[in-house]
Coordinates of C-alpha atoms and ligand atoms in Angstrom, one line a residue:
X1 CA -13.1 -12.2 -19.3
X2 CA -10.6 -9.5 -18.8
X3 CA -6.7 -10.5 -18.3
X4 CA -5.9 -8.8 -15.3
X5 CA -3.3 -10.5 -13.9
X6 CA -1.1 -13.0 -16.0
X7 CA -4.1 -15.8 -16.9
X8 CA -7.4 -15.8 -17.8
X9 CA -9.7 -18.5 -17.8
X10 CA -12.3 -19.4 -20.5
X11 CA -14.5 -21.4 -18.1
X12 CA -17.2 -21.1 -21.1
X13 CA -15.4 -23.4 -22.9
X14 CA -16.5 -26.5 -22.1
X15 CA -13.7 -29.3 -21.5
X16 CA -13.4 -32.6 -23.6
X17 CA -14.3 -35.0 -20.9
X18 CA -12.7 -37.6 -23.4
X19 CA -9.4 -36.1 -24.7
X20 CA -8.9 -35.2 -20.9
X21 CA -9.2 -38.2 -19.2
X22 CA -5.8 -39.5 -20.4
X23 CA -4.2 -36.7 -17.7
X24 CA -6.1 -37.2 -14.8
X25 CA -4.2 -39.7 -12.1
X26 CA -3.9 -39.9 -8.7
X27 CA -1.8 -36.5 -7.7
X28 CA -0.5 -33.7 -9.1
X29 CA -1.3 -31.1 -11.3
X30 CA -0.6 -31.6 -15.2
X31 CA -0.7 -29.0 -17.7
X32 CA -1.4 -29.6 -21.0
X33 CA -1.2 -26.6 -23.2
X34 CA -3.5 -24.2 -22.0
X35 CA -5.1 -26.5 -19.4
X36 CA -3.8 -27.6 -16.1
X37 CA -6.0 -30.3 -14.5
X38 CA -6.3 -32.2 -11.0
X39 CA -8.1 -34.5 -9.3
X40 CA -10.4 -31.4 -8.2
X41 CA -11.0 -30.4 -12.0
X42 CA -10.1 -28.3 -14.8
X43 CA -8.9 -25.0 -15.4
X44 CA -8.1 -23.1 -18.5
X45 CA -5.4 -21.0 -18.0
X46 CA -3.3 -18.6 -20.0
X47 CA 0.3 -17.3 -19.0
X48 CA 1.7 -14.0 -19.5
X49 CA 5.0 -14.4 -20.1
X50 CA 5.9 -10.6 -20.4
X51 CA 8.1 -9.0 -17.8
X52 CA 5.9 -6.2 -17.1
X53 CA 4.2 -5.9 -13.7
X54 CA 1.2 -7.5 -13.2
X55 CA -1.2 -5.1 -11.9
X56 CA -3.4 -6.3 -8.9
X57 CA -5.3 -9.3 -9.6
X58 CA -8.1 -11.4 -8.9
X59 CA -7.5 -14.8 -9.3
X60 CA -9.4 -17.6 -11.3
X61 CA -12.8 -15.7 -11.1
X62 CA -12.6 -14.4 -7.7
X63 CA -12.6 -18.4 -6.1
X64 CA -9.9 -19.9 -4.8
X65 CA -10.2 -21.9 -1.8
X66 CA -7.4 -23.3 0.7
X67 CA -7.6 -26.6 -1.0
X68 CA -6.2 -24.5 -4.0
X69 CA -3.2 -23.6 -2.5
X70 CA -0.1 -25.4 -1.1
X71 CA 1.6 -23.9 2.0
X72 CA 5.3 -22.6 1.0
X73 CA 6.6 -21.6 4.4
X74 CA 5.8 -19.0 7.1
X75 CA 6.8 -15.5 6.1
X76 CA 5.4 -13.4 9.5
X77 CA 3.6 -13.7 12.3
X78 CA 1.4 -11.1 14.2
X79 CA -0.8 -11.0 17.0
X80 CA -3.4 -11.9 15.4
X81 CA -1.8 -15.3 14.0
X82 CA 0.7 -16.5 11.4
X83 CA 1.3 -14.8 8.1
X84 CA 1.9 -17.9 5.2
X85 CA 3.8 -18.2 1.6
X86 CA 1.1 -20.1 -0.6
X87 CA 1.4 -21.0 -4.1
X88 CA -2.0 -21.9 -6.2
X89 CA -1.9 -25.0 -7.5
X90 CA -2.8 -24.3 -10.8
X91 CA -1.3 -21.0 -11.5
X92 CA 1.7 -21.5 -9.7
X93 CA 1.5 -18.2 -8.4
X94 CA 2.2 -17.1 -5.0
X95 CA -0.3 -15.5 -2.1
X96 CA -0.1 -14.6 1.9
X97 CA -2.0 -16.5 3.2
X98 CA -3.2 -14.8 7.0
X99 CA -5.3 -16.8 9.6
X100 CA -6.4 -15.1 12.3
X101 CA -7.1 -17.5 15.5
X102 CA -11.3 -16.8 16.2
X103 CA -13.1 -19.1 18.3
X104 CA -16.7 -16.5 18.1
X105 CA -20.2 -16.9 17.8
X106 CA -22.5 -17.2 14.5
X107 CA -23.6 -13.6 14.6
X108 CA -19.9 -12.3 15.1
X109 CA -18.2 -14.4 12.6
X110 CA -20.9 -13.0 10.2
X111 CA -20.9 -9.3 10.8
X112 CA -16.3 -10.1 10.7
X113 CA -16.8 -11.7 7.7
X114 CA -19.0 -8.8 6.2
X115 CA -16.5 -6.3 7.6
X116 CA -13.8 -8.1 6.1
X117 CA -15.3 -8.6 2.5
X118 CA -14.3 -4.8 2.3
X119 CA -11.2 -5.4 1.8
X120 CA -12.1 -7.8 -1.4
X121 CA -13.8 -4.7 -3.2
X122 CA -10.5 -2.3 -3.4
X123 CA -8.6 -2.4 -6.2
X124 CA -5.7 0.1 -6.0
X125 CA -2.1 -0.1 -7.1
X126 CA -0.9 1.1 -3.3
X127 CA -3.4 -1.1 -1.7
X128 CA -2.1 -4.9 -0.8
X129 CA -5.0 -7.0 -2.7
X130 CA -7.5 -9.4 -1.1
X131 CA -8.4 -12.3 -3.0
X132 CA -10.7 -14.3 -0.6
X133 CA -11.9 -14.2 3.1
X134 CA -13.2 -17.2 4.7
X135 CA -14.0 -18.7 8.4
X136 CA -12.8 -22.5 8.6
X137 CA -11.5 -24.3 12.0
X138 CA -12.1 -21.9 14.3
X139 CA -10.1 -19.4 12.2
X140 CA -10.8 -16.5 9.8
X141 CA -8.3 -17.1 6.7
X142 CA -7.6 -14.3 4.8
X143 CA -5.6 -14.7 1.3
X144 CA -3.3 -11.4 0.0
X145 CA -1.4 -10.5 -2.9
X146 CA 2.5 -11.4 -2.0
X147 CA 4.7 -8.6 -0.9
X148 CA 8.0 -10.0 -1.1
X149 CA 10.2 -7.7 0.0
X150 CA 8.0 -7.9 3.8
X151 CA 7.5 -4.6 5.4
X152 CA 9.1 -1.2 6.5
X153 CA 9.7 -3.0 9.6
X154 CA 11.9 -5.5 8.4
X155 CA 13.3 -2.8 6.0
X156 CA 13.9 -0.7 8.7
X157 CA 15.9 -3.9 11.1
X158 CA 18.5 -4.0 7.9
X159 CA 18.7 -0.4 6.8
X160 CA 18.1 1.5 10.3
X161 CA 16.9 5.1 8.8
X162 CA 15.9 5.5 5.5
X163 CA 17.6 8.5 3.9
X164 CA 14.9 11.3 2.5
X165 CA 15.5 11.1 -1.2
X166 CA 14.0 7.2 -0.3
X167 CA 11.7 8.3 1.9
X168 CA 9.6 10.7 -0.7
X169 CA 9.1 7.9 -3.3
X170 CA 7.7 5.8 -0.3
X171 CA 5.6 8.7 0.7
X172 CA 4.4 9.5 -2.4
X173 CA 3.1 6.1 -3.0
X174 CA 1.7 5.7 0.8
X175 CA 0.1 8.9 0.6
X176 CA -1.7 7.6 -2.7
X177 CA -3.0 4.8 -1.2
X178 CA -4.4 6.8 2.1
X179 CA -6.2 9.3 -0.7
X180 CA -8.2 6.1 -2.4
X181 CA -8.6 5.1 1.1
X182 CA -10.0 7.8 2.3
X183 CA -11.3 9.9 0.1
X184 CA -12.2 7.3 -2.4
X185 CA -13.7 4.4 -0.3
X186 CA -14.2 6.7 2.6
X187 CA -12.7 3.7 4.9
X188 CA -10.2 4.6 8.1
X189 CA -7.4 2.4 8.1
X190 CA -7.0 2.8 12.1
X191 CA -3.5 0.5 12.1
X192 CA -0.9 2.2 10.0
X193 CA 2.6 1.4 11.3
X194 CA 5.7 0.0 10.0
X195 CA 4.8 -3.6 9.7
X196 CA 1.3 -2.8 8.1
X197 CA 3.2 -0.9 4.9
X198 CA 4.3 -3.5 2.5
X199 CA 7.5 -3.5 -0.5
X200 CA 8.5 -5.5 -3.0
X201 CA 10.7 -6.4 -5.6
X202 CA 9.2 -4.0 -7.8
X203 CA 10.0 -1.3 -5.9
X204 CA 6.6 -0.9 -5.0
X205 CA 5.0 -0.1 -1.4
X206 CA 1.3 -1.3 -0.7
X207 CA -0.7 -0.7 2.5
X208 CA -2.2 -3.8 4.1
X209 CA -4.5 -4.6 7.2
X210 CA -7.7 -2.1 7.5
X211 CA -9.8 -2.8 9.6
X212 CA -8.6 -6.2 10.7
X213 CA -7.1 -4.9 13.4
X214 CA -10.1 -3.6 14.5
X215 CA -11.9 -6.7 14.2
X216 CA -9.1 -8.8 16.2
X217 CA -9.3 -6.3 18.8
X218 CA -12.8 -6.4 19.0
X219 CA -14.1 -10.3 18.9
X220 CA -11.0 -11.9 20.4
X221 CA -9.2 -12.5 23.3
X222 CA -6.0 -10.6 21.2
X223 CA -7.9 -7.5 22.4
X224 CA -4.4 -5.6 24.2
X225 CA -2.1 -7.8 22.7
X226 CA -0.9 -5.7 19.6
X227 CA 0.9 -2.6 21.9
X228 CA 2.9 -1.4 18.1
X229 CA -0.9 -0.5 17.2
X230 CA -1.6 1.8 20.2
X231 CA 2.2 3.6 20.2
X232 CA 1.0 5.0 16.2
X233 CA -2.4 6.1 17.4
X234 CA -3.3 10.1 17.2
X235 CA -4.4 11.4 20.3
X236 CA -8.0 12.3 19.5
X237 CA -8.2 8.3 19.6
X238 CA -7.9 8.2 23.2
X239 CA -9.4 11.1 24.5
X240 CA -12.8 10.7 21.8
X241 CA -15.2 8.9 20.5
X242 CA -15.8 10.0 17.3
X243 CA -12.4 10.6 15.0
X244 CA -11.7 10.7 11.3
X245 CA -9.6 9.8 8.4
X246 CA -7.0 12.2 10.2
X247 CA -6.6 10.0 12.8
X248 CA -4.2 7.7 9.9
X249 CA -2.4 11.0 9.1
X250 CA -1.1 11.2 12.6
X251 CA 0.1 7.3 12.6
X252 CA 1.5 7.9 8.6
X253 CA 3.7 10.8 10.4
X254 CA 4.9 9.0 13.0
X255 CA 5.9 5.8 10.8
X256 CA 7.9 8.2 8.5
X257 CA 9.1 10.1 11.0
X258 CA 11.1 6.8 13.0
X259 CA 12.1 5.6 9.3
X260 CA 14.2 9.2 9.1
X261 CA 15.4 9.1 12.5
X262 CA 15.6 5.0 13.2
X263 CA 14.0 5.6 16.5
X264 CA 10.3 5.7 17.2
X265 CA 9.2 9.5 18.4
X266 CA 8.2 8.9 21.9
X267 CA 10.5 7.5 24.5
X268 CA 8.6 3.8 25.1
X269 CA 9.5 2.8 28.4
X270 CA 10.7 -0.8 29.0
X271 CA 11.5 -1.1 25.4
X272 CA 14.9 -2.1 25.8
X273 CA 13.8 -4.5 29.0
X274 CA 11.0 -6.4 26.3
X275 CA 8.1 -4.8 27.9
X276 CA 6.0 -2.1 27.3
X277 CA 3.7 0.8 29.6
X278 CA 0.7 1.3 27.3
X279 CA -0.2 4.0 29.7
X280 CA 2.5 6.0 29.6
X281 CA 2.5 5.6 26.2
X282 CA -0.9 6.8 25.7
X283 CA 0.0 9.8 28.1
X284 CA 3.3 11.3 26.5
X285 CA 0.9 11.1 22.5
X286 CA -1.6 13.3 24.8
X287 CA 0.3 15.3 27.3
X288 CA 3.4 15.8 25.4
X289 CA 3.9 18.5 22.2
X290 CA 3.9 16.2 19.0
X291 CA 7.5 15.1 18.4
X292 CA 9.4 16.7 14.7
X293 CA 12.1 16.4 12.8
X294 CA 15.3 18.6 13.4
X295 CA 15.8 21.1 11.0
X296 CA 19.6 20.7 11.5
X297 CA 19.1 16.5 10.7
X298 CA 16.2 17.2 7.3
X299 CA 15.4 19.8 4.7
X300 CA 12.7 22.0 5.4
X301 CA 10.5 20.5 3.2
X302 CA 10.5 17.1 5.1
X303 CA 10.3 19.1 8.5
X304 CA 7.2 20.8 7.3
X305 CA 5.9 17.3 5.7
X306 CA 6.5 16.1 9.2
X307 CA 4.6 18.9 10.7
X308 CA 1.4 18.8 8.6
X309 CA 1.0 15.7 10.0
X310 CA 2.2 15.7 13.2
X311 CA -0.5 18.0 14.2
X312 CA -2.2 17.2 17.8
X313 CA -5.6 18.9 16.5
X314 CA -6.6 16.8 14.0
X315 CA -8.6 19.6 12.1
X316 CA -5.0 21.2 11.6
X317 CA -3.4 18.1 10.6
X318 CA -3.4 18.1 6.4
X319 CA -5.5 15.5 4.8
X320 CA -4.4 12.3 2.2
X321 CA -5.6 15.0 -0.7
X322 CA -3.2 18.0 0.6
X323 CA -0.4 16.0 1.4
X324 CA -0.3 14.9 -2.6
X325 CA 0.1 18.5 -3.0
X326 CA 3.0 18.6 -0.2
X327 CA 6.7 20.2 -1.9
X328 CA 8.8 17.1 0.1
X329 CA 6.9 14.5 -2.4
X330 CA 8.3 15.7 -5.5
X331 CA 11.6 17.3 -4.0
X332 CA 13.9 14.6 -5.6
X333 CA 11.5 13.7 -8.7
X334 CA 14.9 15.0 -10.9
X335 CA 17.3 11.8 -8.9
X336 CA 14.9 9.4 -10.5
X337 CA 15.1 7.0 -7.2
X338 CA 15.0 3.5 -7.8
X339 CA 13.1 2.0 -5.1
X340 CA 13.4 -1.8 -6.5
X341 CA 17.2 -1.7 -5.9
X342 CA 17.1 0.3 -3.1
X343 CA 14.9 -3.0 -1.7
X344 CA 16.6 -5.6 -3.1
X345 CA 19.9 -4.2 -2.5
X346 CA 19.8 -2.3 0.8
X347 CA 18.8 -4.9 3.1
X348 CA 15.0 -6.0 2.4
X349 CA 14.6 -9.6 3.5
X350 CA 13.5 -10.5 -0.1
X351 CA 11.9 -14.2 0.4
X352 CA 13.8 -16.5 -1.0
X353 CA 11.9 -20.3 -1.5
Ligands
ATP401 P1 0.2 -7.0 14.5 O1 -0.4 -8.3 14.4 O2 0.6 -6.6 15.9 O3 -0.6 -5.9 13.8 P2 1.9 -7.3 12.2 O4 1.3 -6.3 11.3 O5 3.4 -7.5 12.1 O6 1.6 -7.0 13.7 P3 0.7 -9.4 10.6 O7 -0.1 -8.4 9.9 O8 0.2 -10.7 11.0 O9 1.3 -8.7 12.0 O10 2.0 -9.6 9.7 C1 3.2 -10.3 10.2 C2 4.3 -10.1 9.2 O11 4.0 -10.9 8.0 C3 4.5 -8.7 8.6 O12 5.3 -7.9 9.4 C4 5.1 -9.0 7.3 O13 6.5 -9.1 7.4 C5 4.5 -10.3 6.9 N1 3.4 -10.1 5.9 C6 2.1 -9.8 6.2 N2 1.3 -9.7 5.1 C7 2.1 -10.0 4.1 C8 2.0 -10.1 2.7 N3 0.8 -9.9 2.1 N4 3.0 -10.4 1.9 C9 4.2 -10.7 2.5 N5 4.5 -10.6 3.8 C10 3.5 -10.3 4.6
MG402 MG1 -0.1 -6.4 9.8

């Protein structure tokens, strides 16, 4: 079995019952060279104690189960639900762990769960992983690969605007993930915004979320509750039925856009009062010319980048493939930005245990 993440198991080697019995007790995990064993069984594990970055993983086979995992502390919490640390019991190594409140029907929870097995078959370095999706308690639990560094949101409540040089190597790496999105696994994301993009301290930025928006909205009571999703939707999302990858391009736009400027495009009224008008919301993205970037604020190239997306005809708006192809991704490539200190030193809530 291939090592793609730090361990490996051998589960074809079959355990000594005999020479194992001596570490089995009442709790606790032991380990005992390349075994670690419970009162749930035995694993054979391998550690990688290398320093390089583990690439997205799949742990132990694909299974793990909530009994696997021992709940750290709460790192978020969305509409949808709470947002966990977890930490495999016999890894040691850390997930989210996301339950999402769904008190629904046979059929629905079947035709979710289908919808959110999706998420389980990407593998992309800009893509947060999913390990497992299961219903339990009246709740769809959802495990993810652990972002520690949280999300642009949080980046964005320390730092306040992002300067560009940043901003590109953030791009470049969200704009990767929208092309394997899109044009690789041909799946609209429908809920980029700040607190769906992902860093850690790697210095890397992952996108999280597709589609489970969509499924919250659309088998729960949680239906209006998430306004952040409707003030980064494109227009064409209001106005008609049918609407494309584009649509993402709009929201990606709009999220880069506030991390420049520090302050989301629109005017949202009742913002500063705790309260939001959806509907005027959703008027100024139709009514209004798309908002920019001042050329006396940016460089041209990130006012163009701006642009291409910021387009209200979504046939005019670039796609994930042209944008890789945009002159503001590479425009500081010489300044060799370091976006692991930039998180870890500018403000990024880092989780500490
Ligand atoms: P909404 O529910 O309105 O879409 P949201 O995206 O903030 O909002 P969640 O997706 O539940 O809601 O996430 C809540 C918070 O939990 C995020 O803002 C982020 O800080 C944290 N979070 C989510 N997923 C992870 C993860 N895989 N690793 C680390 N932190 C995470
Ligand atoms: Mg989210």
């Amino acid at each position: 079995m291939p090592n793609k993440g730090g361990f490996s198991l051998r589960l074809d080697v079959p355990p000594d019952e005999v020479s194992l019995a001596k570490f089995l007790t009442q709790s606790g995990t032991f380990r005992h060279g390349d075994l670690l064993v419970n009162m749930d069984g035995i694993r054979i594990v391998s550690q990688n104690t290398s320093d390089a970055p583990p690439p997205p993983i799949k742990p132990i086979d694909n299974q793990i189960s909530l009994s696997d995992v021992d709940t750290i502390k709460v790192i978020g919490k969305g509409s949808g639900g709470l947002v966990q640390l977890v930490q495999h019991k016999w890894t040691n190594q850390f997930f989210a762990l996301k339950v999402i409140q769904m008190n629904i029907e046979e059929s629905a929870r079947k035709q979710t769960a289908q919808e959110l097995k999706i998420n389980q078959s990407l593998e992309c370095p800009y893509v947060v992983a999913c390990y497992q999706c299961f219903y339990q308690n009246e709740a769809f639990s959802i495990i993810l690969e652990y972002m520690d560094g949280g999300s642009l949101l949080d980046l964005l409540g320390k730092v306040k605007t992002i300067p560009e040089e940043y901003l590109a190597a953030i791009c470049k790496q969200v704009v990767n993930g929208l092309c394997y999105l899109h044009h690789e696994k041909h799946i609209i994301h429908r809920d980029l915004k700040p607190s769906n993009l992902l860093i850690n301290h790697r210095g890397e930025v992952k996108i999280t979320d597709f589609g489970v928006s969509a499924i919250v909205a659309s088998t729960s009571a949680n239906a209006y509750s998430s306004v952040g999703t409707y003030c980064y939707m494109a227009p064409e999302r209001f106005s008609e039925e049918n609407y494309n990858a584009k649509s993402d391009i709009w929201s990606f736009g709009l999220v880069v856009l506030e991390c420049a400027t520090g302050q989301f495009p629109y005017p949202v009224p009742g913002k500063d009062e705790g309260w939001f008008n959806m509907f005027a919301i959703m008027q100024a993205i139709m009514d209004q010319p798309p908002p920019s970037a001042s050329s006396e604020d940016f460089s041209p190239e990130f006012c163009s980048f701006i642009s291409s997306c910021l387009q209200k005809d979504p046939k005019a708006r670039l796609s994930a493939q042209q944008l890789m192809e945009h002159p503001f991704l590479s425009m500081y490539d010489d300044l060799h930005i370091d976006l692991a200190s930039y998180f870890s030193n500018d403000g990024s809530p880092l989780t500490t245990l």
